[in-house]
Structure formats: structure tokens, C-alpha cells
Coordinates of C-alpha atoms in Angstrom, one line a residue:
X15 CA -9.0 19.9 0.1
X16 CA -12.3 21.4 0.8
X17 CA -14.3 22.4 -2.5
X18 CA -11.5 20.2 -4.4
X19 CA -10.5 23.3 -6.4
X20 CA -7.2 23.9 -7.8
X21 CA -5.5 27.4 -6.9
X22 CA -2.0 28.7 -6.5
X23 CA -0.5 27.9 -3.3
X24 CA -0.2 31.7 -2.8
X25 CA -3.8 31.6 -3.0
X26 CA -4.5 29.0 -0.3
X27 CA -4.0 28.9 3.6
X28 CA -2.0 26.1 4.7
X29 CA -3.2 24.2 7.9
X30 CA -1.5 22.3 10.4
X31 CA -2.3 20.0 12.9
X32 CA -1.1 21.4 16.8
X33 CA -1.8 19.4 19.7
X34 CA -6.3 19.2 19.3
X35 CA -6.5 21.0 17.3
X36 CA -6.3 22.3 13.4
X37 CA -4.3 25.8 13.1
X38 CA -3.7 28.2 10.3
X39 CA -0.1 28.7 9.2
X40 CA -0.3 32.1 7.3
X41 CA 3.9 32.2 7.4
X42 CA 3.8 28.9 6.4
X43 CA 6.8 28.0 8.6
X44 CA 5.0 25.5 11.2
X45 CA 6.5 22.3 11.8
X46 CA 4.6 19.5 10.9
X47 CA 2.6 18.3 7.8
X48 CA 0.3 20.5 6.4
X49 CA -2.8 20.6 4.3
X50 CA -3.9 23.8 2.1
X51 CA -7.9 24.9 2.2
X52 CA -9.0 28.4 0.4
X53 CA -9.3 30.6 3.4
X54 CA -12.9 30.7 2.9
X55 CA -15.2 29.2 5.3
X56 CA -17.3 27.4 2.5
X57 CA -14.1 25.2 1.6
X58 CA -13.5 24.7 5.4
X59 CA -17.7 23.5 6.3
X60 CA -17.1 21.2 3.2
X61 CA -13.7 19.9 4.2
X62 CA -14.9 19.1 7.9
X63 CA -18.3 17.6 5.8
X64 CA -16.2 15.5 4.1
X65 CA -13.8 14.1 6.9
X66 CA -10.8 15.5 4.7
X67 CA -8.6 17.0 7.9
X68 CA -8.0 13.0 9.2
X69 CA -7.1 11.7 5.9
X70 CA -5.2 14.6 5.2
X71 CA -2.9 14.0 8.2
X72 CA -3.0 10.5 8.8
X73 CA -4.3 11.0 12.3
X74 CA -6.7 9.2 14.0
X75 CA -9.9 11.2 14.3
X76 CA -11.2 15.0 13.7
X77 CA -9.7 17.3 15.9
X78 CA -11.1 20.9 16.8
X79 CA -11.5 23.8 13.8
X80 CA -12.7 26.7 16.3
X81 CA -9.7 28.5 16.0
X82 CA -9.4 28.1 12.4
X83 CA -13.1 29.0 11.6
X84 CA -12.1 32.2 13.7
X85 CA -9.4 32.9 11.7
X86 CA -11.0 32.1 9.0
X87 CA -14.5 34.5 9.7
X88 CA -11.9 37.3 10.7
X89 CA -10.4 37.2 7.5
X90 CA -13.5 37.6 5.4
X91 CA -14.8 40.4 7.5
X92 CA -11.8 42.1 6.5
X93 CA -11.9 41.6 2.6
X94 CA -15.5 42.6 3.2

């Protein structure tokens, strides 16, 4: 969604749209549609860049990524 790159759904961190804002779904049991981003914050700045998370979900307008940025940041400290 993000960097348009194909990878293995293993590979990717599904997304889902809760309330206002954009979540992660690491279990990948979340009701709801979903959208699938590497869990990289490059591919989540270009996704939000390129309006992808509306589209993506048929909503109306963007909703709030601070918790998946977190999420996000945390997990790259971590493979770092």
C-alpha cells in the first residue's frame, strides 16, 4: 500500500480502521476490513503521502496514525 511493494502477507502488518483512528492487527483477527503496509515507517510516511488509508477503506477522510507510527517506531527499535 505504501511503497507499492509486493511481499508475503507474513511479511506485512495488516491495519484496520477502529473508531479515528488506524490500528495494527499483529494477530490479524480484528474485525473489519483491513489493509496490509510493511511495518516500516517509510511505507507508512508514503502511504499517509499518498492518501492510500481512505481509498483503502472506503471511508471518508484520513483518520489518525499516532498509534500506528508508535507501533510501528517500537518495532524497529527492537529489530535494531
Amino acid at each position: 500500500m505504501g511503497c507499492r511493494e509486493r511481499a508475503a502477507k507474513t511479511d506485512l502488518l495488516r491495519i484496520v480502521a477502529a473508531g479515528d483512528e488506524y490500528v495494527p492487527d499483529d494477530r490479524g483477527t480484528l474485525p473489519g476490513r483491513g489493509a496490509y503496509l510493511h511495518p516500516a515507517t517509510v511505507c507508512l510516511d508514503l502511504a499517509v503521502r499518498r492518501r492510500a488509508f481512505p481509498r483503502a477503506f472506503r471511508g471518508g477522510g484520513p483518520l489518525d496514525t499516532a498509534a500506528l507510527r508508535g507501533h510501528m517506531e517500537k518495532a524497529e527499535r527492537q529489530v535494531l
